[in-house]
Amino acid sequence: MPAKATLLILLLLAFTSKGCIFSKRSKTRIHRSDDECVCATPIRYNPLTDTNITVDPHCDCRSTGFGIVQIIPYGTCIADACGTIHIDLSSACVRCAMCMAIAEKALYGMILIGGIGVTAGAHRLWTHKAYKAKWQLRIILVVLYASTGMNDIFEWVRDHRVHHKYTDTDADPHNSNRGFFFSHVGWLMMKKHPDVIRKGRHVDMSDILADPIAAFSVKYFLILKIIFTFLLPVMLPVYGWNETWYRAFVSQIILRYVLLLNFIWCVNSVAHIWGSRPYDAHINPTENQWVNFVAAGEGSHNYHHVFPWDYKTSEFCNSTTTDFINFFAKIGWAYDLKEPSQELVKIVAIKKGDGSHPLWNAMPYPAS
C-alpha cells in the first residue's frame, strides 16, 4: 500500500477508533475500554505465521529508507495473552507510518533537488545562458549541483556545448549513433574520441571562469562533492528521523545516487532514440514524456535542440525546473529569461516537424 494511503488510514483510525481491538480468531472489530483488558504481557500477533511474539509495546520508528517499516510489518498489531489484538494508533505507531512517508519523501526530494542543480544550474544557466541569476541563486544551484556527484561544472558545460554544436557526430561526447549504452553511460567509461577532445579545446569557456561562484565550485570540486553527495545525504536520515547508518547509506548513496545519475543520463540516451520529433524531424533528439518526468522537465529534447536558448527547454511551462526558475524570477533572483515567440515556434514546427505537434498537425516539410 502506498505510504500516503497507509498514513491516511492510520491517522483516520487513530482519531475514530482509539481503543479499538480485534478478535484474533474471528478477525472482526469490537470495542472494549482499556480497563477491560486483564492481560499483563503484551505480545505482537504475526498474521503470516499466526503466532504471538512477546514485544516491547513501544514502536521502533526506524524505517528502511525505502518506504517500509522495519520493526512492525503489516500494521502495528499488539496482542495480549488473552488473544485480543490491540491496534495502538494513538502515538508511536502513527509515528512509524509518518517515518515511512518521510523516508519516501526524503528520497524523492534528494533526487529532485540534485536534478534541479543540473537542469536549472549547469544546463539552463551556465551552458545555455537561457537566463541570468543573482549570486544568491547561483550559490543555491552550485550546492544542488554538487549533490549530484557528477563532473565539475566546467567539464559538464564544456561537454554539453560540444554536444549541441556537433550533435550525434564523432565530436559529440555522447553520440547516440553509437548506441543506447554508449550514449547513456558508456561514454563516461571510455576514452574520448579524438574529435571530442579537439573540438572541446575550441569551446569558449571564459564565462564560467569569470563567474566567481562557478569558478569556486570548480576549484573545490572534490571537497564539495564529498560533503554534498555523500556526507550530508547520509547524515540527514540518521539525525533527521533516527535512521540507521546502514540504511541511510543504502538509500542515499546506492539508491538515490544511482537513480539520479541514470535519470539525467536518460536525456542523452532515451531522449535521442525514442519519441516524436514535432519541431525537427531530421535530428535524433526526441520528445519523450517519460524522460520529462524523471529528469525534471528535460524530456522535450527535440524542442530544446531547436531552441536551446529557451529557459523552459520546452514549448510548454510544464516542468519542476521551469517552476523553480519562475519562482526565483518572481523574487528577483532570476532575470532576463529568454524564450522564442509563439509564432516562430509555430513556423518551425510546421516546416520541419514530423507532424506530431499537438496544435499544428501539419504535414512535415519535405526533405531536400
Short mmCIF file of C-alpha atoms in Angstrom, two decimals:
data_model
loop_
_atom_site.label_atom_id
_atom_site.label_comp_id
_atom_site.label_asym_id
_atom_site.label_seq_id
_atom_site.Cartn_x
_atom_site.Cartn_y
_atom_site.Cartn_z
CA MET A 1 0.00 0.00 0.00
CA PRO A 2 1.45 3.46 -0.87
CA ALA A 3 2.79 5.49 2.02
CA LYS A 4 0.18 8.24 1.61
CA ALA A 5 -2.71 5.79 1.77
CA THR A 6 -1.17 3.97 4.73
CA LEU A 7 -0.65 7.18 6.66
CA LEU A 8 -4.17 8.38 5.90
CA ILE A 9 -5.75 5.15 7.11
CA LEU A 10 -3.67 5.07 10.28
CA LEU A 11 -4.44 8.67 11.14
CA LEU A 12 -8.15 8.13 10.49
CA LEU A 13 -8.25 5.12 12.75
CA ALA A 14 -6.24 6.93 15.40
CA PHE A 15 -8.90 9.60 15.77
CA THR A 16 -12.01 7.49 15.23
CA SER A 17 -11.11 4.09 16.70
CA LYS A 18 -8.95 4.67 19.72
CA GLY A 19 -9.09 1.60 21.91
CA CYS A 20 -10.34 -0.50 19.01
CA ILE A 21 -9.31 -4.14 19.29
CA PHE A 22 -9.68 -7.18 17.12
CA SER A 23 -10.50 -10.76 17.92
CA LYS A 24 -7.61 -12.91 16.75
CA ARG A 25 -9.86 -15.78 15.74
CA SER A 26 -12.82 -14.01 14.18
CA LYS A 27 -10.86 -11.01 12.82
CA THR A 28 -13.97 -8.90 13.48
CA ARG A 29 -13.81 -5.46 15.01
CA ILE A 30 -15.12 -4.97 18.54
CA HIS A 31 -14.76 -2.15 21.05
CA ARG A 32 -13.64 -2.54 24.62
CA SER A 33 -12.43 0.03 27.11
CA ASP A 34 -8.82 -0.16 28.26
CA ASP A 35 -9.75 -1.29 31.80
CA GLU A 36 -11.48 -4.41 30.45
CA CYS A 37 -8.19 -5.94 29.38
CA VAL A 38 -6.79 -8.09 32.16
CA CYS A 39 -3.66 -9.26 30.38
CA ALA A 40 -0.27 -8.25 31.68
CA THR A 41 2.24 -9.14 28.96
CA PRO A 42 1.75 -7.51 25.56
CA ILE A 43 2.66 -9.66 22.58
CA ARG A 44 2.63 -8.99 18.87
CA TYR A 45 0.48 -11.11 16.61
CA ASN A 46 2.11 -12.06 13.32
CA PRO A 47 -0.68 -12.56 10.75
CA LEU A 48 1.61 -14.51 8.43
CA THR A 49 2.64 -17.21 10.88
CA ASP A 50 -0.42 -16.96 13.16
CA THR A 51 1.87 -16.69 16.18
CA ASN A 52 2.25 -14.29 19.09
CA ILE A 53 5.64 -12.86 19.99
CA THR A 54 6.44 -11.04 23.21
CA VAL A 55 7.47 -7.49 22.38
CA ASP A 56 8.10 -4.10 23.81
CA PRO A 57 4.78 -2.25 23.41
CA HIS A 58 6.60 0.84 22.19
CA CYS A 59 7.22 1.05 18.47
CA ASP A 60 10.65 1.38 17.00
CA CYS A 61 10.10 4.04 14.39
CA ARG A 62 13.07 3.30 12.21
CA SER A 63 12.23 2.89 8.55
CA THR A 64 14.23 1.16 5.89
CA GLY A 65 14.54 4.27 3.78
CA PHE A 66 12.54 2.54 1.05
CA GLY A 67 9.08 3.28 2.46
CA ILE A 68 8.95 0.06 4.52
CA VAL A 69 8.74 -0.01 8.30
CA GLN A 70 11.45 -2.25 9.73
CA ILE A 71 10.13 -3.45 13.08
CA ILE A 72 6.37 -3.52 12.52
CA PRO A 73 5.41 -5.15 9.21
CA TYR A 74 1.79 -5.46 8.09
CA GLY A 75 0.47 -3.00 10.65
CA THR A 76 1.01 -2.50 14.36
CA CYS A 77 -1.00 -5.34 15.86
CA ILE A 78 -0.17 -5.62 19.57
CA ALA A 79 -1.88 -8.67 21.08
CA ASP A 80 -2.24 -9.56 24.73
CA ALA A 81 -2.13 -13.02 26.33
CA CYS A 82 -5.92 -13.31 26.09
CA GLY A 83 -5.68 -13.48 22.32
CA THR A 84 -7.05 -9.97 21.86
CA ILE A 85 -5.17 -7.84 19.36
CA HIS A 86 -4.87 -4.17 20.25
CA ILE A 87 -4.37 -1.66 17.47
CA ASP A 88 -2.38 1.14 19.07
CA LEU A 89 -2.64 4.09 16.73
CA SER A 90 -2.59 6.99 19.11
CA SER A 91 1.11 7.66 19.41
CA ALA A 92 4.16 5.64 18.47
CA CYS A 93 2.57 3.56 15.73
CA VAL A 94 1.33 6.64 13.90
CA ARG A 95 4.87 7.92 14.04
CA CYS A 96 6.01 4.73 12.32
CA ALA A 97 3.71 5.48 9.40
CA MET A 98 4.95 9.04 9.38
CA CYS A 99 8.54 7.76 9.30
CA MET A 100 7.65 5.63 6.31
CA ALA A 101 6.19 8.62 4.46
CA ILE A 102 9.09 10.86 5.45
CA ALA A 103 11.62 8.32 4.16
CA GLU A 104 9.95 8.17 0.76
CA LYS A 105 9.58 11.93 0.51
CA ALA A 106 13.18 12.48 1.57
CA LEU A 107 14.45 10.07 -1.07
CA TYR A 108 12.36 11.71 -3.79
CA GLY A 109 13.28 15.18 -2.54
CA MET A 110 17.01 14.47 -2.61
CA ILE A 111 16.74 13.15 -6.16
CA LEU A 112 14.70 16.19 -7.21
CA ILE A 113 16.98 18.85 -5.74
CA GLY A 114 20.00 17.21 -7.30
CA GLY A 115 18.22 17.11 -10.63
CA ILE A 116 17.37 20.81 -10.40
CA GLY A 117 21.03 21.55 -9.75
CA VAL A 118 21.76 20.02 -13.15
CA THR A 119 18.74 21.24 -15.12
CA ALA A 120 18.37 24.78 -13.76
CA GLY A 121 22.06 25.28 -12.97
CA ALA A 122 24.63 23.51 -15.12
CA HIS A 123 22.28 23.17 -18.09
CA ARG A 124 19.97 26.14 -18.50
CA LEU A 125 22.01 28.78 -16.66
CA TRP A 126 25.69 28.02 -17.22
CA THR A 127 25.62 26.09 -20.51
CA HIS A 128 22.96 27.92 -22.49
CA LYS A 129 22.74 31.22 -20.57
CA ALA A 130 18.97 30.99 -21.03
CA TYR A 131 18.53 33.28 -18.04
CA LYS A 132 20.64 35.20 -15.56
CA ALA A 133 20.86 34.60 -11.83
CA LYS A 134 21.96 36.71 -8.90
CA TRP A 135 24.72 35.43 -6.64
CA GLN A 136 22.27 34.07 -4.06
CA LEU A 137 20.62 31.77 -6.60
CA ARG A 138 23.95 30.75 -8.11
CA ILE A 139 25.15 29.61 -4.69
CA ILE A 140 21.99 27.53 -4.25
CA LEU A 141 22.47 25.98 -7.69
CA VAL A 142 26.13 25.17 -7.00
CA VAL A 143 25.16 23.36 -3.80
CA LEU A 144 22.34 21.46 -5.51
CA TYR A 145 24.60 20.52 -8.39
CA ALA A 146 27.33 19.36 -6.01
CA SER A 147 24.84 16.88 -4.50
CA THR A 148 24.63 15.00 -7.82
CA GLY A 149 28.23 13.78 -7.72
CA MET A 150 28.70 14.45 -11.43
CA ASN A 151 31.73 16.04 -13.12
CA ASP A 152 32.59 19.61 -12.15
CA ILE A 153 30.60 22.43 -13.74
CA PHE A 154 33.41 23.40 -16.13
CA GLU A 155 33.64 19.91 -17.62
CA TRP A 156 29.85 19.45 -17.69
CA VAL A 157 29.28 22.75 -19.53
CA ARG A 158 32.11 22.16 -21.99
CA ASP A 159 30.86 18.68 -22.91
CA HIS A 160 27.30 19.90 -23.30
CA ARG A 161 28.24 22.83 -25.50
CA VAL A 162 30.21 20.46 -27.73
CA HIS A 163 27.20 18.12 -27.75
CA HIS A 164 24.92 20.86 -29.06
CA LYS A 165 27.38 22.13 -31.64
CA TYR A 166 28.22 18.68 -33.03
CA THR A 167 25.13 16.67 -32.10
CA ASP A 168 25.39 12.94 -32.86
CA THR A 169 28.69 13.17 -34.70
CA ASP A 170 32.08 11.81 -33.67
CA ALA A 171 32.70 15.13 -31.91
CA ASP A 172 29.64 14.62 -29.70
CA PRO A 173 30.79 13.24 -26.31
CA HIS A 174 27.71 11.00 -26.07
CA ASN A 175 26.92 10.39 -29.73
CA SER A 176 23.62 8.47 -29.81
CA ASN A 177 24.52 6.94 -33.19
CA ARG A 178 26.93 4.71 -31.29
CA GLY A 179 24.05 3.02 -29.49
CA PHE A 180 21.98 3.28 -26.34
CA PHE A 181 24.61 2.05 -23.88
CA PHE A 182 27.30 4.37 -25.18
CA SER A 183 25.10 7.47 -25.12
CA HIS A 184 23.72 6.55 -21.68
CA VAL A 185 26.86 5.73 -19.69
CA GLY A 186 29.44 4.10 -21.95
CA TRP A 187 30.90 7.44 -23.00
CA LEU A 188 31.96 8.01 -19.38
CA MET A 189 33.68 4.62 -19.27
CA MET A 190 35.77 5.01 -22.42
CA LYS A 191 38.44 7.32 -23.73
CA LYS A 192 37.02 10.27 -25.60
CA HIS A 193 37.04 10.25 -29.36
CA PRO A 194 39.87 12.46 -30.72
CA ASP A 195 37.28 14.73 -32.34
CA VAL A 196 35.62 15.32 -28.96
CA ILE A 197 38.93 16.40 -27.45
CA ARG A 198 39.90 18.54 -30.42
CA LYS A 199 36.57 20.34 -30.68
CA GLY A 200 36.31 20.71 -26.91
CA ARG A 201 39.51 22.74 -26.83
CA HIS A 202 37.91 25.39 -29.02
CA VAL A 203 34.78 25.88 -26.93
CA ASP A 204 34.65 29.29 -25.27
CA MET A 205 34.54 28.73 -21.50
CA SER A 206 35.59 32.21 -20.41
CA ASP A 207 32.16 32.95 -18.93
CA ILE A 208 32.43 30.04 -16.49
CA LEU A 209 35.89 31.08 -15.34
CA ALA A 210 34.68 34.67 -14.99
CA ASP A 211 31.84 33.64 -12.66
CA PRO A 212 33.43 33.60 -9.16
CA ILE A 213 30.83 31.20 -7.76
CA ALA A 214 31.14 28.72 -10.62
CA ALA A 215 34.94 29.04 -10.51
CA PHE A 216 34.90 28.38 -6.75
CA SER A 217 32.87 25.21 -7.28
CA VAL A 218 35.38 24.01 -9.87
CA LYS A 219 38.39 24.76 -7.66
CA TYR A 220 36.95 23.00 -4.62
CA PHE A 221 35.00 20.42 -6.58
CA LEU A 222 36.24 17.34 -4.70
CA ILE A 223 35.51 18.80 -1.26
CA LEU A 224 32.02 19.94 -2.27
CA LYS A 225 31.30 16.56 -3.84
CA ILE A 226 32.26 14.64 -0.70
CA ILE A 227 30.18 16.91 1.53
CA PHE A 228 27.02 17.30 -0.54
CA THR A 229 26.98 14.00 -2.43
CA PHE A 230 27.96 11.60 0.33
CA LEU A 231 28.16 13.05 3.84
CA LEU A 232 25.07 15.26 4.19
CA PRO A 233 22.63 12.96 2.32
CA VAL A 234 23.58 10.10 4.66
CA MET A 235 23.58 12.20 7.83
CA LEU A 236 20.15 13.73 7.11
CA PRO A 237 18.14 10.48 7.59
CA VAL A 238 20.25 9.44 10.60
CA TYR A 239 19.85 12.66 12.55
CA GLY A 240 16.56 13.72 10.96
CA TRP A 241 14.40 10.69 11.82
CA ASN A 242 16.68 8.24 13.63
CA GLU A 243 17.58 6.13 10.59
CA THR A 244 20.35 3.55 10.86
CA TRP A 245 23.66 4.39 9.20
CA TYR A 246 23.46 1.28 7.06
CA ARG A 247 20.02 2.06 5.67
CA ALA A 248 20.86 5.72 5.20
CA PHE A 249 23.88 4.68 3.15
CA VAL A 250 21.86 2.25 1.06
CA SER A 251 19.00 4.68 0.39
CA GLN A 252 21.03 7.84 -0.19
CA ILE A 253 24.17 6.54 -1.87
CA ILE A 254 23.30 3.27 -3.56
CA LEU A 255 19.69 4.17 -4.40
CA ARG A 256 19.47 7.98 -4.63
CA TYR A 257 22.84 8.48 -6.29
CA VAL A 258 22.39 5.70 -8.83
CA LEU A 259 18.82 6.70 -9.71
CA LEU A 260 19.72 10.37 -10.07
CA LEU A 261 22.62 9.68 -12.41
CA ASN A 262 20.56 7.35 -14.59
CA PHE A 263 17.64 9.78 -14.73
CA ILE A 264 19.92 12.54 -16.02
CA TRP A 265 21.70 10.20 -18.44
CA CYS A 266 18.33 9.26 -19.95
CA VAL A 267 18.31 12.68 -21.63
CA ASN A 268 21.38 11.68 -23.65
CA SER A 269 20.16 8.19 -24.49
CA VAL A 270 16.39 7.66 -24.29
CA ALA A 271 15.54 11.18 -25.49
CA HIS A 272 17.79 10.71 -28.53
CA ILE A 273 16.26 7.40 -29.61
CA TRP A 274 12.59 7.03 -28.66
CA GLY A 275 9.89 9.65 -29.08
CA SER A 276 8.36 12.11 -31.52
CA ARG A 277 10.06 14.96 -33.38
CA PRO A 278 7.44 17.71 -33.77
CA TYR A 279 9.94 20.55 -34.24
CA ASP A 280 12.64 18.97 -36.41
CA ALA A 281 12.17 15.54 -37.96
CA HIS A 282 15.73 15.44 -39.25
CA ILE A 283 17.62 15.26 -35.96
CA ASN A 284 17.87 12.46 -33.40
CA PRO A 285 16.63 14.29 -30.25
CA THR A 286 13.00 13.49 -29.43
CA GLU A 287 10.09 14.48 -27.22
CA ASN A 288 9.84 11.83 -24.50
CA GLN A 289 7.38 12.36 -21.66
CA TRP A 290 8.90 9.63 -19.50
CA VAL A 291 12.24 11.44 -19.55
CA ASN A 292 10.38 14.69 -18.94
CA PHE A 293 9.08 13.18 -15.70
CA VAL A 294 12.24 11.59 -14.30
CA ALA A 295 14.62 14.35 -15.43
CA ALA A 296 12.68 17.32 -14.02
CA GLY A 297 11.48 18.63 -17.38
CA GLU A 298 14.33 17.77 -19.76
CA GLY A 299 12.34 15.36 -21.94
CA SER A 300 11.27 17.92 -24.56
CA HIS A 301 14.61 17.35 -26.20
CA ASN A 302 13.60 17.83 -29.81
CA TYR A 303 12.34 21.28 -28.90
CA HIS A 304 15.44 22.00 -26.84
CA HIS A 305 17.83 21.25 -29.69
CA VAL A 306 15.86 23.56 -31.98
CA PHE A 307 15.53 26.34 -29.38
CA PRO A 308 18.43 25.78 -26.94
CA TRP A 309 18.24 29.32 -25.54
CA ASP A 310 14.68 28.87 -24.18
CA TYR A 311 14.88 28.80 -20.38
CA LYS A 312 11.91 26.39 -20.28
CA THR A 313 13.59 23.82 -22.60
CA SER A 314 10.01 23.17 -23.71
CA GLU A 315 7.29 24.97 -25.59
CA PHE A 316 5.02 24.50 -22.59
CA CYS A 317 5.72 25.51 -18.97
CA ASN A 318 5.21 22.03 -17.59
CA SER A 319 8.25 21.10 -15.53
CA THR A 320 9.52 21.34 -11.99
CA THR A 321 12.67 23.09 -13.18
CA THR A 322 10.70 25.76 -15.01
CA ASP A 323 8.58 26.33 -11.91
CA PHE A 324 11.79 26.63 -9.88
CA ILE A 325 13.17 29.31 -12.20
CA ASN A 326 9.84 31.15 -12.37
CA PHE A 327 9.68 31.27 -8.57
CA PHE A 328 13.08 32.90 -8.30
CA ALA A 329 12.20 35.24 -11.16
CA LYS A 330 9.28 36.50 -9.08
CA ILE A 331 11.54 37.36 -6.16
CA GLY A 332 14.14 38.92 -8.45
CA TRP A 333 16.93 36.35 -8.16
CA ALA A 334 16.44 35.13 -11.76
CA TYR A 335 16.01 37.59 -14.62
CA ASP A 336 16.38 38.05 -18.39
CA LEU A 337 14.51 34.81 -19.05
CA LYS A 338 14.81 34.01 -22.76
CA GLU A 339 12.20 32.26 -24.90
CA PRO A 340 11.22 32.30 -28.59
CA SER A 341 7.98 33.80 -29.83
CA GLN A 342 4.99 31.55 -30.30
CA GLU A 343 4.88 32.48 -33.97
CA LEU A 344 8.48 31.36 -34.51
CA VAL A 345 7.82 28.02 -32.82
CA LYS A 346 4.74 27.50 -35.00
CA ILE A 347 6.60 28.24 -38.23
CA VAL A 348 9.46 25.89 -37.36
CA ALA A 349 7.12 23.10 -36.28
CA ILE A 350 5.09 23.31 -39.49
CA LYS A 351 8.12 23.46 -41.77
CA LYS A 352 10.45 20.96 -40.13
CA GLY A 353 8.42 18.84 -37.72
CA ASP A 354 7.20 15.29 -38.21
CA GLY A 355 3.56 16.35 -37.98
CA SER A 356 3.08 15.19 -34.39
CA HIS A 357 2.73 18.61 -32.81
CA PRO A 358 -0.45 18.69 -30.65
CA LEU A 359 -1.52 22.09 -32.02
CA TRP A 360 -0.13 22.20 -35.54
CA ASN A 361 -0.50 18.74 -37.00
CA ALA A 362 0.70 19.78 -40.42
CA MET A 363 2.47 17.54 -42.88
CA PRO A 364 6.25 17.65 -42.37
CA TYR A 365 8.33 19.81 -44.66
CA PRO A 366 9.79 17.59 -47.42
CA ALA A 367 13.47 16.80 -47.04
CA SER A 368 15.66 18.49 -49.61
#
